[in-house]
Amino acid sequence: MIASLQNVVAIDGPSGAGKSSMARALAKKLEILYVDTGAMYRALGVYFHHQGFSLEDESGIAEKLSHIGFEYGCSADCLVKVNGEDLTQQIREHTASDYASRISKLEKVREYLVAFQRTLSDTRTCVVEGRDIGTVVFPQAFCKIYFTASVEVRAQRRFQQLSDKGESGLDIDKVKADIEDRDKRDMERENSPLKQASDAILFDTSDMTKDLVLDNLEKLVREKALQAQLKIG
Ligand code: DC
């Protein structure tokens, strides 16, 4: 491996562009670790909301952060725990998206999670997915991809996902409006806004089947790994 490159496939993009399902499928195919950083922001958002904190209270949250335990990938059934509490199910509720988007604006929260995320790739190759992975967390990743899709397609996918999970009282226009709000917040925030890294390859998945996306993704990653002299599965 070329020393300056990190053993990370960095996948960024807005919500609903297909990055989670593709990143997970890619990691499975290549037999490498999949890291879902959105799940981490969701977990802290849910945890602090439940603890009665305002999600704008940066100093209160920062103070508490220095005392809590944070675990990721605890077992096959448990993705994330905060202070011993398994939040794997709760982070997938629709409200958790809003908590995550709000708490992710806080610099101290980002510092905390970025440091945690960097430790995960210390000893193994991984696919890391989020909003700032190629720009901030792993700027030297050997392969960077930016996923996007039209807001209509993303809203439809998100609506389907939530309906499949049995969430009731959903309205497609509300889901679309929430996505637009979240995009705006994620792209316009001061700390690590969502943007395509200058060396990231763009995948617009609006009109692509999952199989086609995955095939193209795998080819690209293998090619980049070869160039970086990095051995992957
Ligand atoms: O990918 P997701 O929908 O689970 O992410 C939830 C929120 O967390 C999203 O609004 C933006 C934020 N996030 C972030 O700011 N940085 C990341 N690396 C991952 C997610």
PDB file of N, CA, C and O in Angstrom, residues 144-210:
ATOM      1  N   LYS A 144     -12.705   7.308  -3.078  1.00  0.00           N
ATOM      2  CA  LYS A 144     -13.771   8.182  -2.569  1.00  0.00           C
ATOM      3  C   LYS A 144     -14.921   8.220  -3.569  1.00  0.00           C
ATOM      4  O   LYS A 144     -14.685   8.413  -4.773  1.00  0.00           O
ATOM      5  N   ILE A 145     -16.117   8.054  -3.039  1.00  0.00           N
ATOM      6  CA  ILE A 145     -17.298   8.052  -3.894  1.00  0.00           C
ATOM      7  C   ILE A 145     -18.339   8.999  -3.314  1.00  0.00           C
ATOM      8  O   ILE A 145     -18.513   9.055  -2.093  1.00  0.00           O
ATOM      9  N   TYR A 146     -19.003   9.723  -4.191  1.00  0.00           N
ATOM     10  CA  TYR A 146     -20.092  10.607  -3.749  1.00  0.00           C
ATOM     11  C   TYR A 146     -21.363  10.162  -4.457  1.00  0.00           C
ATOM     12  O   TYR A 146     -21.448  10.180  -5.681  1.00  0.00           O
ATOM     13  N   PHE A 147     -22.339   9.717  -3.638  1.00  0.00           N
ATOM     14  CA  PHE A 147     -23.613   9.249  -4.171  1.00  0.00           C
ATOM     15  C   PHE A 147     -24.621  10.391  -4.185  1.00  0.00           C
ATOM     16  O   PHE A 147     -24.705  11.152  -3.233  1.00  0.00           O
ATOM     17  N   THR A 148     -25.419  10.437  -5.254  1.00  0.00           N
ATOM     18  CA  THR A 148     -26.539  11.377  -5.241  1.00  0.00           C
ATOM     19  C   THR A 148     -27.704  10.771  -6.021  1.00  0.00           C
ATOM     20  O   THR A 148     -27.564   9.734  -6.654  1.00  0.00           O
ATOM     21  N   ALA A 149     -28.870  11.420  -5.929  1.00  0.00           N
ATOM     22  CA  ALA A 149     -30.059  11.038  -6.708  1.00  0.00           C
ATOM     23  C   ALA A 149     -31.022  12.207  -6.564  1.00  0.00           C
ATOM     24  O   ALA A 149     -30.892  13.016  -5.631  1.00  0.00           O
ATOM     25  N   SER A 150     -32.009  12.290  -7.467  1.00  0.00           N
ATOM     26  CA  SER A 150     -32.946  13.420  -7.387  1.00  0.00           C
ATOM     27  C   SER A 150     -33.721  13.350  -6.073  1.00  0.00           C
ATOM     28  O   SER A 150     -33.887  12.265  -5.497  1.00  0.00           O
ATOM     29  N   VAL A 151     -34.200  14.498  -5.605  1.00  0.00           N
ATOM     30  CA  VAL A 151     -34.898  14.519  -4.320  1.00  0.00           C
ATOM     31  C   VAL A 151     -36.190  13.690  -4.384  1.00  0.00           C
ATOM     32  O   VAL A 151     -36.575  13.048  -3.403  1.00  0.00           O
ATOM     33  N   GLU A 152     -36.840  13.644  -5.559  1.00  0.00           N
ATOM     34  CA  GLU A 152     -38.080  12.850  -5.707  1.00  0.00           C
ATOM     35  C   GLU A 152     -37.766  11.360  -5.510  1.00  0.00           C
ATOM     36  O   GLU A 152     -38.461  10.650  -4.784  1.00  0.00           O
ATOM     37  N   VAL A 153     -36.714  10.901  -6.148  1.00  0.00           N
ATOM     38  CA  VAL A 153     -36.331   9.486  -6.037  1.00  0.00           C
ATOM     39  C   VAL A 153     -35.934   9.169  -4.594  1.00  0.00           C
ATOM     40  O   VAL A 153     -36.331   8.152  -4.023  1.00  0.00           O
ATOM     41  N   ARG A 154     -35.213  10.070  -3.968  1.00  0.00           N
ATOM     42  CA  ARG A 154     -34.768   9.829  -2.586  1.00  0.00           C
ATOM     43  C   ARG A 154     -35.940   9.795  -1.617  1.00  0.00           C
ATOM     44  O   ARG A 154     -35.997   8.959  -0.712  1.00  0.00           O
ATOM     45  N   ALA A 155     -36.926  10.665  -1.842  1.00  0.00           N
ATOM     46  CA  ALA A 155     -38.105  10.686  -0.960  1.00  0.00           C
ATOM     47  C   ALA A 155     -38.898   9.384  -1.124  1.00  0.00           C
ATOM     48  O   ALA A 155     -39.350   8.794  -0.137  1.00  0.00           O
ATOM     49  N   GLN A 156     -39.026   8.936  -2.366  1.00  0.00           N
ATOM     50  CA  GLN A 156     -39.773   7.697  -2.621  1.00  0.00           C
ATOM     51  C   GLN A 156     -39.085   6.507  -1.930  1.00  0.00           C
ATOM     52  O   GLN A 156     -39.733   5.677  -1.288  1.00  0.00           O
ATOM     53  N   ARG A 157     -37.776   6.455  -2.028  1.00  0.00           N
ATOM     54  CA  ARG A 157     -37.025   5.348  -1.393  1.00  0.00           C
ATOM     55  C   ARG A 157     -37.184   5.379   0.130  1.00  0.00           C
ATOM     56  O   ARG A 157     -37.393   4.353   0.761  1.00  0.00           O
ATOM     57  N   ARG A 158     -37.070   6.568   0.690  1.00  0.00           N
ATOM     58  CA  ARG A 158     -37.164   6.716   2.150  1.00  0.00           C
ATOM     59  C   ARG A 158     -38.569   6.340   2.626  1.00  0.00           C
ATOM     60  O   ARG A 158     -38.736   5.664   3.633  1.00  0.00           O
ATOM     61  N   PHE A 159     -39.578   6.773   1.866  1.00  0.00           N
ATOM     62  CA  PHE A 159     -40.975   6.490   2.199  1.00  0.00           C
ATOM     63  C   PHE A 159     -41.184   4.968   2.207  1.00  0.00           C
ATOM     64  O   PHE A 159     -41.772   4.409   3.133  1.00  0.00           O
ATOM     65  N   GLN A 160     -40.660   4.312   1.171  1.00  0.00           N
ATOM     66  CA  GLN A 160     -40.795   2.856   1.061  1.00  0.00           C
ATOM     67  C   GLN A 160     -40.121   2.144   2.236  1.00  0.00           C
ATOM     68  O   GLN A 160     -40.678   1.236   2.844  1.00  0.00           O
ATOM     69  N   GLN A 161     -38.933   2.623   2.559  1.00  0.00           N
ATOM     70  CA  GLN A 161     -38.153   2.046   3.666  1.00  0.00           C
ATOM     71  C   GLN A 161     -38.923   2.133   4.986  1.00  0.00           C
ATOM     72  O   GLN A 161     -39.032   1.152   5.721  1.00  0.00           O
ATOM     73  N   LEU A 162     -39.485   3.315   5.246  1.00  0.00           N
ATOM     74  CA  LEU A 162     -40.208   3.523   6.505  1.00  0.00           C
ATOM     75  C   LEU A 162     -41.509   2.718   6.506  1.00  0.00           C
ATOM     76  O   LEU A 162     -41.884   2.128   7.527  1.00  0.00           O
ATOM     77  N   SER A 163     -42.204   2.660   5.361  1.00  0.00           N
ATOM     78  CA  SER A 163     -43.446   1.878   5.285  1.00  0.00           C
ATOM     79  C   SER A 163     -43.142   0.399   5.505  1.00  0.00           C
ATOM     80  O   SER A 163     -43.854  -0.293   6.228  1.00  0.00           O
ATOM     81  N   ASP A 164     -42.060  -0.079   4.887  1.00  0.00           N
ATOM     82  CA  ASP A 164     -41.690  -1.499   5.040  1.00  0.00           C
ATOM     83  C   ASP A 164     -41.435  -1.833   6.508  1.00  0.00           C
ATOM     84  O   ASP A 164     -41.633  -2.954   6.942  1.00  0.00           O
ATOM     85  N   LYS A 165     -40.970  -0.828   7.235  1.00  0.00           N
ATOM     86  CA  LYS A 165     -40.683  -1.067   8.657  1.00  0.00           C
ATOM     87  C   LYS A 165     -41.927  -0.920   9.521  1.00  0.00           C
ATOM     88  O   LYS A 165     -41.871  -1.048  10.742  1.00  0.00           O
ATOM     89  N   GLY A 166     -43.068  -0.576   8.873  1.00  0.00           N
ATOM     90  CA  GLY A 166     -44.339  -0.498   9.598  1.00  0.00           C
ATOM     91  C   GLY A 166     -44.588   0.836  10.260  1.00  0.00           C
ATOM     92  O   GLY A 166     -45.464   0.950  11.113  1.00  0.00           O
ATOM     93  N   GLU A 167     -43.819   1.866   9.868  1.00  0.00           N
ATOM     94  CA  GLU A 167     -44.073   3.173  10.478  1.00  0.00           C
ATOM     95  C   GLU A 167     -45.385   3.724   9.911  1.00  0.00           C
ATOM     96  O   GLU A 167     -45.593   3.720   8.687  1.00  0.00           O
ATOM     97  N   SER A 168     -46.277   4.189  10.784  1.00  0.00           N
ATOM     98  CA  SER A 168     -47.607   4.604  10.304  1.00  0.00           C
ATOM     99  C   SER A 168     -47.712   6.128  10.209  1.00  0.00           C
ATOM    100  O   SER A 168     -46.831   6.854  10.683  1.00  0.00           O
ATOM    101  N   GLY A 169     -48.781   6.601   9.569  1.00  0.00           N
ATOM    102  CA  GLY A 169     -49.052   8.036   9.469  1.00  0.00           C
ATOM    103  C   GLY A 169     -48.061   8.783   8.586  1.00  0.00           C
ATOM    104  O   GLY A 169     -47.829   9.964   8.777  1.00  0.00           O
ATOM    105  N   LEU A 170     -47.476   8.069   7.606  1.00  0.00           N
ATOM    106  CA  LEU A 170     -46.482   8.737   6.759  1.00  0.00           C
ATOM    107  C   LEU A 170     -47.142   9.423   5.574  1.00  0.00           C
ATOM    108  O   LEU A 170     -48.137   8.953   5.049  1.00  0.00           O
ATOM    109  N   ASP A 171     -46.523  10.518   5.150  1.00  0.00           N
ATOM    110  CA  ASP A 171     -47.040  11.249   4.005  1.00  0.00           C
ATOM    111  C   ASP A 171     -45.818  11.549   3.118  1.00  0.00           C
ATOM    112  O   ASP A 171     -44.827  12.108   3.586  1.00  0.00           O
ATOM    113  N   ILE A 172     -45.896  11.152   1.847  1.00  0.00           N
ATOM    114  CA  ILE A 172     -44.732  11.266   0.964  1.00  0.00           C
ATOM    115  C   ILE A 172     -44.247  12.727   0.836  1.00  0.00           C
ATOM    116  O   ILE A 172     -43.045  12.987   0.806  1.00  0.00           O
ATOM    117  N   ASP A 173     -45.204  13.681   0.823  1.00  0.00           N
ATOM    118  CA  ASP A 173     -44.791  15.090   0.697  1.00  0.00           C
ATOM    119  C   ASP A 173     -44.032  15.552   1.932  1.00  0.00           C
ATOM    120  O   ASP A 173     -43.081  16.334   1.852  1.00  0.00           O
ATOM    121  N   LYS A 174     -44.447  15.006   3.095  1.00  0.00           N
ATOM    122  CA  LYS A 174     -43.765  15.368   4.348  1.00  0.00           C
ATOM    123  C   LYS A 174     -42.359  14.752   4.351  1.00  0.00           C
ATOM    124  O   LYS A 174     -41.381  15.396   4.752  1.00  0.00           O
ATOM    125  N   VAL A 175     -42.264  13.494   3.890  1.00  0.00           N
ATOM    126  CA  VAL A 175     -40.945  12.835   3.836  1.00  0.00           C
ATOM    127  C   VAL A 175     -40.019  13.632   2.918  1.00  0.00           C
ATOM    128  O   VAL A 175     -38.851  13.886   3.243  1.00  0.00           O
ATOM    129  N   LYS A 176     -40.567  14.092   1.771  1.00  0.00           N
ATOM    130  CA  LYS A 176     -39.749  14.873   0.819  1.00  0.00           C
ATOM    131  C   LYS A 176     -39.326  16.210   1.447  1.00  0.00           C
ATOM    132  O   LYS A 176     -38.150  16.605   1.349  1.00  0.00           O
ATOM    133  N   ALA A 177     -40.262  16.856   2.121  1.00  0.00           N
ATOM    134  CA  ALA A 177     -39.935  18.149   2.755  1.00  0.00           C
ATOM    135  C   ALA A 177     -38.868  17.957   3.840  1.00  0.00           C
ATOM    136  O   ALA A 177     -37.943  18.768   3.977  1.00  0.00           O
ATOM    137  N   ASP A 178     -38.986  16.859   4.603  1.00  0.00           N
ATOM    138  CA  ASP A 178     -37.981  16.579   5.648  1.00  0.00           C
ATOM    139  C   ASP A 178     -36.604  16.361   5.025  1.00  0.00           C
ATOM    140  O   ASP A 178     -35.588  16.808   5.556  1.00  0.00           O
ATOM    141  N   ILE A 179     -36.571  15.656   3.889  1.00  0.00           N
ATOM    142  CA  ILE A 179     -35.288  15.402   3.208  1.00  0.00           C
ATOM    143  C   ILE A 179     -34.685  16.728   2.737  1.00  0.00           C
ATOM    144  O   ILE A 179     -33.487  16.981   2.902  1.00  0.00           O
ATOM    145  N   GLU A 180     -35.538  17.596   2.179  1.00  0.00           N
ATOM    146  CA  GLU A 180     -35.028  18.892   1.701  1.00  0.00           C
ATOM    147  C   GLU A 180     -34.482  19.741   2.852  1.00  0.00           C
ATOM    148  O   GLU A 180     -33.426  20.364   2.724  1.00  0.00           O
ATOM    149  N   ASP A 181     -35.194  19.695   3.974  1.00  0.00           N
ATOM    150  CA  ASP A 181     -34.728  20.435   5.160  1.00  0.00           C
ATOM    151  C   ASP A 181     -33.381  19.913   5.624  1.00  0.00           C
ATOM    152  O   ASP A 181     -32.473  20.656   5.983  1.00  0.00           O
ATOM    153  N   ARG A 182     -33.296  18.588   5.656  1.00  0.00           N
ATOM    154  CA  ARG A 182     -32.085  17.938   6.147  1.00  0.00           C
ATOM    155  C   ARG A 182     -30.908  18.222   5.202  1.00  0.00           C
ATOM    156  O   ARG A 182     -29.798  18.515   5.647  1.00  0.00           O
ATOM    157  N   ASP A 183     -31.156  18.161   3.881  1.00  0.00           N
ATOM    158  CA  ASP A 183     -30.106  18.462   2.896  1.00  0.00           C
ATOM    159  C   ASP A 183     -29.563  19.860   3.144  1.00  0.00           C
ATOM    160  O   ASP A 183     -28.351  20.085   3.157  1.00  0.00           O
ATOM    161  N   LYS A 184     -30.507  20.794   3.355  1.00  0.00           N
ATOM    162  CA  LYS A 184     -30.116  22.195   3.537  1.00  0.00           C
ATOM    163  C   LYS A 184     -29.246  22.334   4.789  1.00  0.00           C
ATOM    164  O   LYS A 184     -28.177  22.935   4.744  1.00  0.00           O
ATOM    165  N   ARG A 185     -29.727  21.696   5.877  1.00  0.00           N
ATOM    166  CA  ARG A 185     -28.962  21.783   7.132  1.00  0.00           C
ATOM    167  C   ARG A 185     -27.585  21.136   6.982  1.00  0.00           C
ATOM    168  O   ARG A 185     -26.575  21.674   7.413  1.00  0.00           O
ATOM    169  N   ASP A 186     -27.558  19.942   6.357  1.00  0.00           N
ATOM    170  CA  ASP A 186     -26.287  19.214   6.221  1.00  0.00           C
ATOM    171  C   ASP A 186     -25.302  19.950   5.304  1.00  0.00           C
ATOM    172  O   ASP A 186     -24.092  19.906   5.517  1.00  0.00           O
ATOM    173  N   MET A 187     -25.847  20.605   4.256  1.00  0.00           N
ATOM    174  CA  MET A 187     -24.959  21.241   3.280  1.00  0.00           C
ATOM    175  C   MET A 187     -24.545  22.650   3.695  1.00  0.00           C
ATOM    176  O   MET A 187     -23.519  23.148   3.246  1.00  0.00           O
ATOM    177  N   GLU A 188     -25.372  23.280   4.535  1.00  0.00           N
ATOM    178  CA  GLU A 188     -25.077  24.680   4.866  1.00  0.00           C
ATOM    179  C   GLU A 188     -24.469  24.869   6.244  1.00  0.00           C
ATOM    180  O   GLU A 188     -24.165  25.984   6.647  1.00  0.00           O
ATOM    181  N   ARG A 189     -24.327  23.779   7.021  1.00  0.00           N
ATOM    182  CA  ARG A 189     -23.782  23.967   8.371  1.00  0.00           C
ATOM    183  C   ARG A 189     -22.314  24.387   8.292  1.00  0.00           C
ATOM    184  O   ARG A 189     -21.625  24.084   7.302  1.00  0.00           O
ATOM    185  N   GLU A 190     -21.896  25.021   9.379  1.00  0.00           N
ATOM    186  CA  GLU A 190     -20.548  25.557   9.415  1.00  0.00           C
ATOM    187  C   GLU A 190     -19.504  24.447   9.531  1.00  0.00           C
ATOM    188  O   GLU A 190     -18.458  24.466   8.895  1.00  0.00           O
ATOM    189  N   ASN A 191     -19.807  23.449  10.370  1.00  0.00           N
ATOM    190  CA  ASN A 191     -18.831  22.392  10.636  1.00  0.00           C
ATOM    191  C   ASN A 191     -18.995  21.226   9.668  1.00  0.00           C
ATOM    192  O   ASN A 191     -20.034  20.580   9.646  1.00  0.00           O
ATOM    193  N   SER A 192     -17.950  20.950   8.909  1.00  0.00           N
ATOM    194  CA  SER A 192     -17.928  19.819   7.990  1.00  0.00           C
ATOM    195  C   SER A 192     -19.211  19.656   7.177  1.00  0.00           C
ATOM    196  O   SER A 192     -19.881  18.634   7.259  1.00  0.00           O
ATOM    197  N   PRO A 193     -19.581  20.651   6.387  1.00  0.00           N
ATOM    198  CA  PRO A 193     -20.810  20.509   5.594  1.00  0.00           C
ATOM    199  C   PRO A 193     -20.691  19.381   4.561  1.00  0.00           C
ATOM    200  O   PRO A 193     -19.573  19.036   4.154  1.00  0.00           O
ATOM    201  N   LEU A 194     -21.846  18.845   4.196  1.00  0.00           N
ATOM    202  CA  LEU A 194     -21.854  17.797   3.173  1.00  0.00           C
ATOM    203  C   LEU A 194     -21.446  18.400   1.835  1.00  0.00           C
ATOM    204  O   LEU A 194     -22.072  19.338   1.349  1.00  0.00           O
ATOM    205  N   LYS A 195     -20.376  17.851   1.253  1.00  0.00           N
ATOM    206  CA  LYS A 195     -19.993  18.274  -0.108  1.00  0.00           C
ATOM    207  C   LYS A 195     -19.128  17.188  -0.740  1.00  0.00           C
ATOM    208  O   LYS A 195     -18.532  16.370  -0.021  1.00  0.00           O
ATOM    209  N   GLN A 196     -19.114  17.211  -2.048  1.00  0.00           N
ATOM    210  CA  GLN A 196     -18.320  16.201  -2.755  1.00  0.00           C
ATOM    211  C   GLN A 196     -16.839  16.577  -2.674  1.00  0.00           C
ATOM    212  O   GLN A 196     -16.467  17.710  -2.987  1.00  0.00           O
ATOM    213  N   ALA A 197     -16.002  15.637  -2.261  1.00  0.00           N
ATOM    214  CA  ALA A 197     -14.555  15.896  -2.238  1.00  0.00           C
ATOM    215  C   ALA A 197     -14.094  16.069  -3.683  1.00  0.00           C
ATOM    216  O   ALA A 197     -14.663  15.451  -4.596  1.00  0.00           O
ATOM    217  N   SER A 198     -13.066  16.899  -3.890  1.00  0.00           N
ATOM    218  CA  SER A 198     -12.657  17.185  -5.272  1.00  0.00           C
ATOM    219  C   SER A 198     -12.183  15.920  -5.996  1.00  0.00           C
ATOM    220  O   SER A 198     -12.288  15.820  -7.204  1.00  0.00           O
ATOM    221  N   ASP A 199     -11.687  14.934  -5.236  1.00  0.00           N
ATOM    222  CA  ASP A 199     -11.211  13.703  -5.876  1.00  0.00           C
ATOM    223  C   ASP A 199     -12.195  12.536  -5.727  1.00  0.00           C
ATOM    224  O   ASP A 199     -11.820  11.376  -5.917  1.00  0.00           O
ATOM    225  N   ALA A 200     -13.460  12.840  -5.406  1.00  0.00           N
ATOM    226  CA  ALA A 200     -14.457  11.759  -5.288  1.00  0.00           C
ATOM    227  C   ALA A 200     -15.140  11.530  -6.632  1.00  0.00           C
ATOM    228  O   ALA A 200     -15.335  12.468  -7.401  1.00  0.00           O
ATOM    229  N   ILE A 201     -15.499  10.273  -6.888  1.00  0.00           N
ATOM    230  CA  ILE A 201     -16.190   9.928  -8.139  1.00  0.00           C
ATOM    231  C   ILE A 201     -17.696  10.018  -7.884  1.00  0.00           C
ATOM    232  O   ILE A 201     -18.185   9.457  -6.901  1.00  0.00           O
ATOM    233  N   LEU A 202     -18.404  10.699  -8.769  1.00  0.00           N
ATOM    234  CA  LEU A 202     -19.851  10.909  -8.591  1.00  0.00           C
ATOM    235  C   LEU A 202     -20.654   9.732  -9.151  1.00  0.00           C
ATOM    236  O   LEU A 202     -20.431   9.294 -10.279  1.00  0.00           O
ATOM    237  N   PHE A 203     -21.588   9.226  -8.329  1.00  0.00           N
ATOM    238  CA  PHE A 203     -22.537   8.195  -8.778  1.00  0.00           C
ATOM    239  C   PHE A 203     -23.929   8.795  -8.642  1.00  0.00           C
ATOM    240  O   PHE A 203     -24.389   9.024  -7.518  1.00  0.00           O
ATOM    241  N   ASP A 204     -24.608   9.065  -9.743  1.00  0.00           N
ATOM    242  CA  ASP A 204     -26.008   9.510  -9.660  1.00  0.00           C
ATOM    243  C   ASP A 204     -26.866   8.261  -9.849  1.00  0.00           C
ATOM    244  O   ASP A 204     -26.908   7.682 -10.935  1.00  0.00           O
ATOM    245  N   THR A 205     -27.531   7.849  -8.764  1.00  0.00           N
ATOM    246  CA  THR A 205     -28.239   6.556  -8.779  1.00  0.00           C
ATOM    247  C   THR A 205     -29.721   6.692  -9.145  1.00  0.00           C
ATOM    248  O   THR A 205     -30.461   5.717  -9.064  1.00  0.00           O
ATOM    249  N   SER A 206     -30.151   7.915  -9.558  1.00  0.00           N
ATOM    250  CA  SER A 206     -31.588   8.134  -9.827  1.00  0.00           C
ATOM    251  C   SER A 206     -32.158   7.072 -10.762  1.00  0.00           C
ATOM    252  O   SER A 206     -33.244   6.552 -10.522  1.00  0.00           O
ATOM    253  N   ASP A 207     -31.438   6.782 -11.840  1.00  0.00           N
ATOM    254  CA  ASP A 207     -31.988   5.852 -12.841  1.00  0.00           C
ATOM    255  C   ASP A 207     -31.193   4.563 -12.924  1.00  0.00           C
ATOM    256  O   ASP A 207     -31.194   3.894 -13.954  1.00  0.00           O
ATOM    257  N   MET A 208     -30.499   4.211 -11.863  1.00  0.00           N
ATOM    258  CA  MET A 208     -29.683   2.984 -11.913  1.00  0.00           C
ATOM    259  C   MET A 208     -30.285   1.910 -11.019  1.00  0.00           C
ATOM    260  O   MET A 208     -30.784   2.208  -9.929  1.00  0.00           O
ATOM    261  N   THR A 209     -30.237   0.660 -11.468  1.00  0.00           N
ATOM    262  CA  THR A 209     -30.696  -0.432 -10.597  1.00  0.00           C
ATOM    263  C   THR A 209     -29.613  -0.669  -9.539  1.00  0.00           C
ATOM    264  O   THR A 209     -28.447  -0.311  -9.740  1.00  0.00           O
ATOM    265  N   LYS A 210     -30.031  -1.308  -8.438  1.00  0.00           N
ATOM    266  CA  LYS A 210     -29.070  -1.592  -7.363  1.00  0.00           C
ATOM    267  C   LYS A 210     -27.926  -2.463  -7.868  1.00  0.00           C
ATOM    268  O   LYS A 210     -26.767  -2.253  -7.522  1.00  0.00           O
TER     269      LYS A 210
END
